[in-house]
Amino acid sequence: MPRSSDSFALFALMGLSCLMASGCADSKPSDSSNNVGDRKYTIGFVQTGSESDWRKAHSDSVRQAAEDAGYELKFADGQGKQENQIKALSSFVAQRVDAIILSPLVETGWDNVLEKAAQRNIPVLILDRQVEVEDESLFVTYIGADTYNEGRLAAEWLIKNTDGKAKVVELQGTPGASPTLNRYKGFRDVIKDHPSIEIIASQSGDFRLSKGKEVMEALLKTHGDDVEVVYAHNDDMAIGAIQAIEDAGKKPGDDIVLVSIDGVKAAFESMVEGKLNCTVECNPLQGPMAMEAVAKILAGEAEDMSKRQMIKDEVYDRSVAKDIIDSRKY
Ligand code: AHR
């Protein structure tokens, strides 16, 4: 198995051979694109699906950035299934695309298919969610949010705004997905020093509005007035929960405090209406950063690229929502 440094050397060499194959090793791109000479690079992008508003913004961002960079983007929609993503990745390998971007649905189970890409010398960039693989040289770099920190930030906001005392129900994201695991852990790592913050129930809503609503309806039936706070791993599930809370005759934002993650437009609208209390940003506009990295990789300039490139997030609550909403880009 190649080690990290070998892989970087490999990708550097690949960049060089790409240049040489086009017969213009010393030429610069003739337009604003990152292509070299007449060669148009093809990038395969394997997306999780379209489970949330965040995901739609993410797909659009990658598509737009690829177009701006002059790449041909082949888009594969995993439709919420890892097996679909693995098939798509294998197919991109068979097609010998120049590079692959993978937004993995779940964290584990990628070793074999990434090895196939490595055997064909196709560089892989992991975007948004993380993978756990035995050999980290199977991917060049990870670009995405620090989702562990997002969980921490949600908990810190909650402690500050409930005087450290609350009964919480948690709506988790897709089981096994890195943001689910990280937001679960980050939140708990902060509240563990605050024994009066109690998680009374925790269930998956799969990052989907409809599932968030369904789970919340059931939780309200079981726990009734005990539910004081909803911690949702994304905005879509929080908005589903808001609908369930309203259907149960309660006032979201007042009777029940809601804190979630993403910072999509609909969350800001809910905050302006007073129904959502806080959202921790998770920026989906990752396309430009991804394409910049792809350009470096294809040019053989990835040796110094850091293995993890984290995007910084902010916290927004109801007190600032009105002033911020018009400047939101997703
Ligand atoms: O991986 C990022 C998460 O996936 C976002 O928080 C969620 O909305 C999306 O579906």
Short mmCIF file of C-alpha atoms and ligand atoms in Angstrom, two decimals:
data_model
loop_
_atom_site.label_atom_id
_atom_site.label_comp_id
_atom_site.label_asym_id
_atom_site.label_seq_id
_atom_site.Cartn_x
_atom_site.Cartn_y
_atom_site.Cartn_z
CA MET A 1 0.00 0.00 0.00
CA PRO A 2 1.44 3.41 -0.91
CA ARG A 3 2.17 5.68 2.03
CA SER A 4 1.00 9.27 2.15
CA SER A 5 4.18 10.82 0.85
CA ASP A 6 4.34 8.23 -1.96
CA SER A 7 0.81 9.11 -2.93
CA PHE A 8 1.57 12.81 -3.08
CA ALA A 9 4.57 12.02 -5.24
CA LEU A 10 2.29 9.90 -7.39
CA PHE A 11 -0.25 12.68 -7.79
CA ALA A 12 2.54 15.14 -8.55
CA LEU A 13 3.78 12.80 -11.26
CA MET A 14 0.26 12.40 -12.59
CA GLY A 15 -0.08 16.14 -12.90
CA LEU A 16 3.12 16.19 -14.87
CA SER A 17 2.06 13.38 -17.15
CA CYS A 18 -1.31 15.08 -17.74
CA LEU A 19 0.56 18.15 -18.86
CA MET A 20 2.87 16.13 -21.06
CA ALA A 21 0.00 14.10 -22.55
CA SER A 22 -1.55 17.30 -23.80
CA GLY A 23 1.69 18.08 -25.51
CA CYS A 24 2.09 21.43 -23.79
CA ALA A 25 3.98 20.88 -20.58
CA ASP A 26 5.18 24.48 -20.44
CA SER A 27 2.03 26.18 -21.68
CA LYS A 28 -0.37 28.12 -19.45
CA PRO A 29 -4.16 27.82 -19.66
CA SER A 30 -5.30 29.86 -22.66
CA ASP A 31 -8.44 31.12 -20.90
CA SER A 32 -9.51 31.74 -17.32
CA SER A 33 -10.05 28.01 -16.83
CA ASN A 34 -7.72 25.55 -15.15
CA ASN A 35 -7.49 23.33 -18.21
CA VAL A 36 -4.28 23.11 -20.13
CA GLY A 37 -4.24 23.75 -23.88
CA ASP A 38 -7.06 21.88 -25.60
CA ARG A 39 -7.42 19.36 -22.78
CA LYS A 40 -10.65 19.71 -20.82
CA TYR A 41 -10.42 17.87 -17.52
CA THR A 42 -13.30 15.65 -16.46
CA ILE A 43 -14.19 15.53 -12.79
CA GLY A 44 -16.53 12.90 -11.33
CA PHE A 45 -18.59 14.15 -8.40
CA VAL A 46 -20.35 11.61 -6.18
CA GLN A 47 -23.01 13.37 -4.09
CA THR A 48 -24.96 11.92 -1.12
CA GLY A 49 -28.40 12.79 -2.52
CA SER A 50 -30.77 15.71 -2.09
CA GLU A 51 -31.96 15.24 1.48
CA SER A 52 -31.92 18.90 2.53
CA ASP A 53 -31.82 22.55 1.43
CA TRP A 54 -28.15 22.53 2.47
CA ARG A 55 -27.44 19.65 0.08
CA LYS A 56 -29.09 21.46 -2.84
CA ALA A 57 -26.92 24.53 -2.19
CA HIS A 58 -23.86 22.27 -1.96
CA SER A 59 -24.56 20.55 -5.31
CA ASP A 60 -25.20 23.91 -6.99
CA SER A 61 -21.97 25.32 -5.58
CA VAL A 62 -19.89 22.40 -6.89
CA ARG A 63 -21.59 22.51 -10.31
CA GLN A 64 -21.06 26.27 -10.66
CA ALA A 65 -17.45 26.17 -9.51
CA ALA A 66 -16.65 23.35 -11.96
CA GLU A 67 -18.19 25.35 -14.77
CA ASP A 68 -16.25 28.47 -13.75
CA ALA A 69 -13.04 26.44 -13.72
CA GLY A 70 -13.80 25.10 -17.21
CA TYR A 71 -14.04 21.45 -16.11
CA GLU A 72 -16.52 18.91 -17.36
CA LEU A 73 -18.39 17.73 -14.27
CA LYS A 74 -20.02 14.31 -14.23
CA PHE A 75 -22.57 14.37 -11.40
CA ALA A 76 -23.71 11.19 -9.65
CA ASP A 77 -26.61 11.38 -7.19
CA GLY A 78 -26.25 8.70 -4.50
CA GLN A 79 -29.96 9.09 -3.57
CA GLY A 80 -29.17 8.47 0.07
CA LYS A 81 -27.61 5.04 -0.50
CA GLN A 82 -23.95 4.14 -0.02
CA GLU A 83 -24.22 1.30 -2.55
CA ASN A 84 -25.24 3.82 -5.24
CA GLN A 85 -22.27 5.99 -4.33
CA ILE A 86 -19.85 3.04 -4.52
CA LYS A 87 -21.26 2.05 -7.96
CA ALA A 88 -20.90 5.62 -9.22
CA LEU A 89 -17.35 5.88 -7.93
CA SER A 90 -16.41 2.57 -9.59
CA SER A 91 -17.96 3.77 -12.82
CA PHE A 92 -15.93 7.02 -12.71
CA VAL A 93 -12.81 4.92 -12.20
CA ALA A 94 -13.73 2.74 -15.21
CA GLN A 95 -14.29 5.89 -17.27
CA ARG A 96 -10.85 7.11 -16.19
CA VAL A 97 -11.98 10.59 -15.17
CA ASP A 98 -9.14 12.94 -14.22
CA ALA A 99 -10.20 13.36 -10.58
CA ILE A 100 -13.03 12.33 -8.28
CA ILE A 101 -14.80 14.36 -5.61
CA LEU A 102 -16.65 12.26 -3.05
CA SER A 103 -19.19 13.52 -0.51
CA PRO A 104 -19.64 10.27 1.40
CA LEU A 105 -23.02 9.44 2.88
CA VAL A 106 -21.45 7.56 5.79
CA GLU A 107 -17.99 7.46 7.27
CA THR A 108 -16.91 3.83 6.80
CA GLY A 109 -16.89 1.25 3.99
CA TRP A 110 -14.84 3.15 1.40
CA ASP A 111 -11.49 1.34 1.51
CA ASN A 112 -12.08 -1.04 -1.42
CA VAL A 113 -13.48 1.44 -3.88
CA LEU A 114 -10.86 4.07 -3.03
CA GLU A 115 -8.19 1.46 -3.65
CA LYS A 116 -9.64 0.93 -7.13
CA ALA A 117 -9.21 4.66 -7.81
CA ALA A 118 -5.65 4.60 -6.43
CA GLN A 119 -4.77 1.62 -8.65
CA ARG A 120 -5.79 3.68 -11.69
CA ASN A 121 -3.93 6.72 -10.30
CA ILE A 122 -7.12 8.78 -10.07
CA PRO A 123 -6.87 11.33 -7.25
CA VAL A 124 -9.82 11.54 -4.86
CA LEU A 125 -10.84 14.61 -2.88
CA ILE A 126 -13.25 14.12 0.03
CA LEU A 127 -15.75 16.94 0.33
CA ASP A 128 -18.14 17.91 3.15
CA ARG A 129 -18.37 14.62 5.10
CA GLN A 130 -15.39 12.62 6.26
CA VAL A 131 -14.27 9.04 5.61
CA GLU A 132 -12.59 6.68 8.01
CA VAL A 133 -10.14 4.54 6.03
CA GLU A 134 -7.23 2.42 7.12
CA ASP A 135 -4.85 4.06 4.66
CA GLU A 136 -5.29 7.84 4.54
CA SER A 137 -3.18 8.10 1.40
CA LEU A 138 -6.25 6.82 -0.48
CA PHE A 139 -7.49 10.40 -0.63
CA VAL A 140 -5.52 13.58 -1.24
CA THR A 141 -7.35 15.96 1.06
CA TYR A 142 -10.56 16.53 2.98
CA ILE A 143 -12.39 19.85 2.64
CA GLY A 144 -15.40 20.61 4.81
CA ALA A 145 -16.80 22.03 8.01
CA ASP A 146 -15.64 21.18 11.50
CA THR A 147 -18.84 19.37 12.40
CA TYR A 148 -17.57 18.36 15.84
CA ASN A 149 -17.15 22.04 16.66
CA GLU A 150 -20.67 22.75 15.35
CA GLY A 151 -22.04 20.34 17.97
CA ARG A 152 -20.00 22.11 20.64
CA LEU A 153 -21.20 25.55 19.51
CA ALA A 154 -24.85 24.44 19.64
CA ALA A 155 -24.36 23.19 23.21
CA GLU A 156 -22.54 26.35 24.30
CA TRP A 157 -25.36 28.52 22.93
CA LEU A 158 -27.89 26.36 24.76
CA ILE A 159 -26.11 26.51 28.10
CA LYS A 160 -25.86 30.27 27.86
CA ASN A 161 -29.49 30.73 26.91
CA THR A 162 -31.14 28.29 29.33
CA ASP A 163 -28.99 29.02 32.37
CA GLY A 164 -27.61 25.52 32.02
CA LYS A 165 -30.91 23.80 32.78
CA ALA A 166 -33.03 22.00 30.15
CA LYS A 167 -34.60 18.73 29.06
CA VAL A 168 -33.48 18.13 25.48
CA VAL A 169 -34.65 15.91 22.66
CA GLU A 170 -32.10 15.36 19.92
CA LEU A 171 -32.89 14.81 16.24
CA GLN A 172 -29.86 13.08 14.78
CA GLY A 173 -28.82 13.08 11.14
CA THR A 174 -28.21 10.02 8.97
CA PRO A 175 -26.81 7.15 11.08
CA GLY A 176 -23.09 6.66 10.50
CA ALA A 177 -22.61 9.99 8.69
CA SER A 178 -19.66 11.99 9.99
CA PRO A 179 -21.70 15.14 10.82
CA THR A 180 -24.12 12.97 12.80
CA LEU A 181 -21.34 11.31 14.79
CA ASN A 182 -19.48 14.58 15.32
CA ARG A 183 -22.48 16.74 16.22
CA TYR A 184 -23.60 14.03 18.65
CA LYS A 185 -20.21 13.91 20.33
CA GLY A 186 -19.41 17.64 20.25
CA PHE A 187 -22.71 18.46 21.97
CA ARG A 188 -22.21 15.84 24.67
CA ASP A 189 -18.61 16.84 25.32
CA VAL A 190 -19.83 20.31 26.28
CA ILE A 191 -22.95 19.41 28.29
CA LYS A 192 -21.18 16.74 30.33
CA ASP A 193 -20.07 19.45 32.77
CA HIS A 194 -23.65 20.70 33.07
CA PRO A 195 -25.67 17.95 34.77
CA SER A 196 -28.90 19.96 34.58
CA ILE A 197 -28.86 19.73 30.79
CA GLU A 198 -30.44 16.35 30.23
CA ILE A 199 -30.95 14.54 26.90
CA ILE A 200 -34.23 12.71 27.41
CA ALA A 201 -34.49 11.22 23.88
CA SER A 202 -32.32 10.98 20.79
CA GLN A 203 -33.47 9.65 17.41
CA SER A 204 -32.51 9.89 13.76
CA GLY A 205 -34.49 12.10 11.40
CA ASP A 206 -32.07 11.34 8.54
CA PHE A 207 -31.39 15.06 7.88
CA ARG A 208 -34.88 15.26 6.28
CA LEU A 209 -37.71 17.69 7.05
CA SER A 210 -40.46 15.04 6.73
CA LYS A 211 -38.59 12.60 8.99
CA GLY A 212 -37.81 15.36 11.52
CA LYS A 213 -41.53 16.13 11.71
CA GLU A 214 -42.49 12.46 12.05
CA VAL A 215 -39.95 11.79 14.82
CA MET A 216 -40.91 14.98 16.67
CA GLU A 217 -44.61 14.04 16.60
CA ALA A 218 -43.75 10.71 18.22
CA LEU A 219 -41.44 12.32 20.79
CA LEU A 220 -44.10 14.83 21.79
CA LYS A 221 -46.58 12.00 22.27
CA THR A 222 -44.15 10.09 24.49
CA HIS A 223 -42.58 12.94 26.45
CA GLY A 224 -45.28 15.65 26.29
CA ASP A 225 -44.54 18.73 28.38
CA ASP A 226 -41.16 17.36 29.45
CA VAL A 227 -39.71 18.49 26.11
CA GLU A 228 -38.10 21.87 26.68
CA VAL A 229 -35.48 21.95 23.94
CA VAL A 230 -34.96 20.43 20.48
CA TYR A 231 -31.37 20.02 19.34
CA ALA A 232 -31.57 19.14 15.62
CA HIS A 233 -28.50 18.12 13.64
CA ASN A 234 -29.76 20.20 10.73
CA ASP A 235 -32.21 22.98 9.92
CA ASP A 236 -34.51 20.85 7.78
CA MET A 237 -35.26 18.54 10.70
CA ALA A 238 -35.74 21.56 12.99
CA ILE A 239 -38.28 23.00 10.55
CA GLY A 240 -40.07 19.63 10.48
CA ALA A 241 -40.05 19.69 14.29
CA ILE A 242 -41.50 23.23 14.30
CA GLN A 243 -44.44 21.96 12.25
CA ALA A 244 -44.99 19.08 14.67
CA ILE A 245 -44.81 21.42 17.67
CA GLU A 246 -47.37 23.76 16.11
CA ASP A 247 -49.65 20.82 15.27
CA ALA A 248 -49.45 19.84 18.95
CA GLY A 249 -50.75 23.30 19.88
CA LYS A 250 -47.45 24.64 21.26
CA LYS A 251 -45.40 27.70 20.33
CA PRO A 252 -42.02 26.79 18.82
CA GLY A 253 -39.29 29.17 19.90
CA ASP A 254 -41.12 30.03 23.14
CA ASP A 255 -42.76 26.92 24.66
CA ILE A 256 -39.95 24.80 23.19
CA VAL A 257 -36.50 26.19 22.35
CA LEU A 258 -34.99 24.97 19.07
CA VAL A 259 -31.31 25.01 18.15
CA SER A 260 -30.08 23.50 14.90
CA ILE A 261 -27.21 23.50 12.42
CA ASP A 262 -26.67 24.70 8.80
CA GLY A 263 -27.86 28.31 8.57
CA VAL A 264 -29.98 27.88 5.44
CA LYS A 265 -32.35 30.65 4.32
CA ALA A 266 -35.43 28.82 5.67
CA ALA A 267 -33.80 28.72 9.12
CA PHE A 268 -33.29 32.48 9.03
CA GLU A 269 -36.93 32.93 7.99
CA SER A 270 -37.98 30.76 10.94
CA MET A 271 -35.80 32.82 13.28
CA VAL A 272 -37.31 36.06 11.96
CA GLU A 273 -40.76 34.57 12.68
CA GLY A 274 -39.53 33.71 16.17
CA LYS A 275 -39.97 29.94 15.72
CA LEU A 276 -36.33 28.85 15.65
CA ASN A 277 -33.98 30.15 18.33
CA CYS A 278 -30.52 29.50 16.94
CA THR A 279 -28.69 28.01 13.98
CA VAL A 280 -25.00 27.16 13.82
CA GLU A 281 -23.69 27.77 10.35
CA CYS A 282 -22.30 24.95 8.22
CA ASN A 283 -21.30 26.58 4.95
CA PRO A 284 -22.29 24.49 1.89
CA LEU A 285 -20.63 26.83 -0.62
CA GLN A 286 -17.61 24.54 -0.88
CA GLY A 287 -17.37 24.35 -4.69
CA PRO A 288 -14.73 27.08 -5.21
CA MET A 289 -12.42 25.62 -2.54
CA ALA A 290 -12.86 22.14 -4.00
CA MET A 291 -12.05 23.26 -7.55
CA GLU A 292 -9.02 25.21 -6.37
CA ALA A 293 -7.72 22.04 -4.73
CA VAL A 294 -8.51 19.95 -7.82
CA ALA A 295 -6.57 22.42 -9.99
CA LYS A 296 -3.54 22.09 -7.70
CA ILE A 297 -3.77 18.31 -7.66
CA LEU A 298 -4.02 18.10 -11.46
CA ALA A 299 -1.11 20.49 -11.81
CA GLY A 300 0.99 18.25 -9.58
CA GLU A 301 1.13 20.84 -6.82
CA ALA A 302 -0.52 18.90 -4.02
CA GLU A 303 2.60 17.90 -2.08
CA ASP A 304 2.10 20.56 0.60
CA MET A 305 -1.66 20.40 0.65
CA SER A 306 -2.93 19.85 4.16
CA LYS A 307 -4.84 16.62 4.76
CA ARG A 308 -7.79 18.42 6.33
CA GLN A 309 -9.02 21.86 5.26
CA MET A 310 -11.72 23.08 7.62
CA ILE A 311 -14.17 25.88 6.88
CA LYS A 312 -14.98 28.25 9.75
CA ASP A 313 -18.57 28.52 11.00
CA GLU A 314 -20.52 31.22 12.86
CA VAL A 315 -23.45 31.08 15.29
CA TYR A 316 -26.63 33.06 14.58
CA ASP A 317 -29.65 33.43 16.83
CA ARG A 318 -32.99 35.22 16.75
CA SER A 319 -31.47 38.45 18.00
CA VAL A 320 -29.49 38.99 14.77
CA ALA A 321 -31.63 37.11 12.22
CA LYS A 322 -33.46 40.17 10.84
CA ASP A 323 -30.23 42.06 10.18
CA ILE A 324 -28.47 39.11 8.56
CA ILE A 325 -31.16 37.41 6.48
CA ASP A 326 -30.77 39.51 3.32
CA SER A 327 -27.04 38.88 3.16
CA ARG A 328 -27.37 35.10 3.27
CA LYS A 329 -26.19 33.39 0.11
CA TYR A 330 -27.87 30.02 0.60
O1 AHR B 1 -22.99 16.91 5.64
C1 AHR B 1 -23.61 18.11 5.93
C2 AHR B 1 -25.03 17.86 6.34
O2 AHR B 1 -25.69 17.13 5.34
C3 AHR B 1 -25.87 19.09 6.54
O3 AHR B 1 -25.85 19.58 7.82
C4 AHR B 1 -27.22 18.54 6.23
O4 AHR B 1 -28.21 19.51 6.10
C5 AHR B 1 -26.91 17.77 5.04
O5 AHR B 1 -27.88 17.02 4.51
#
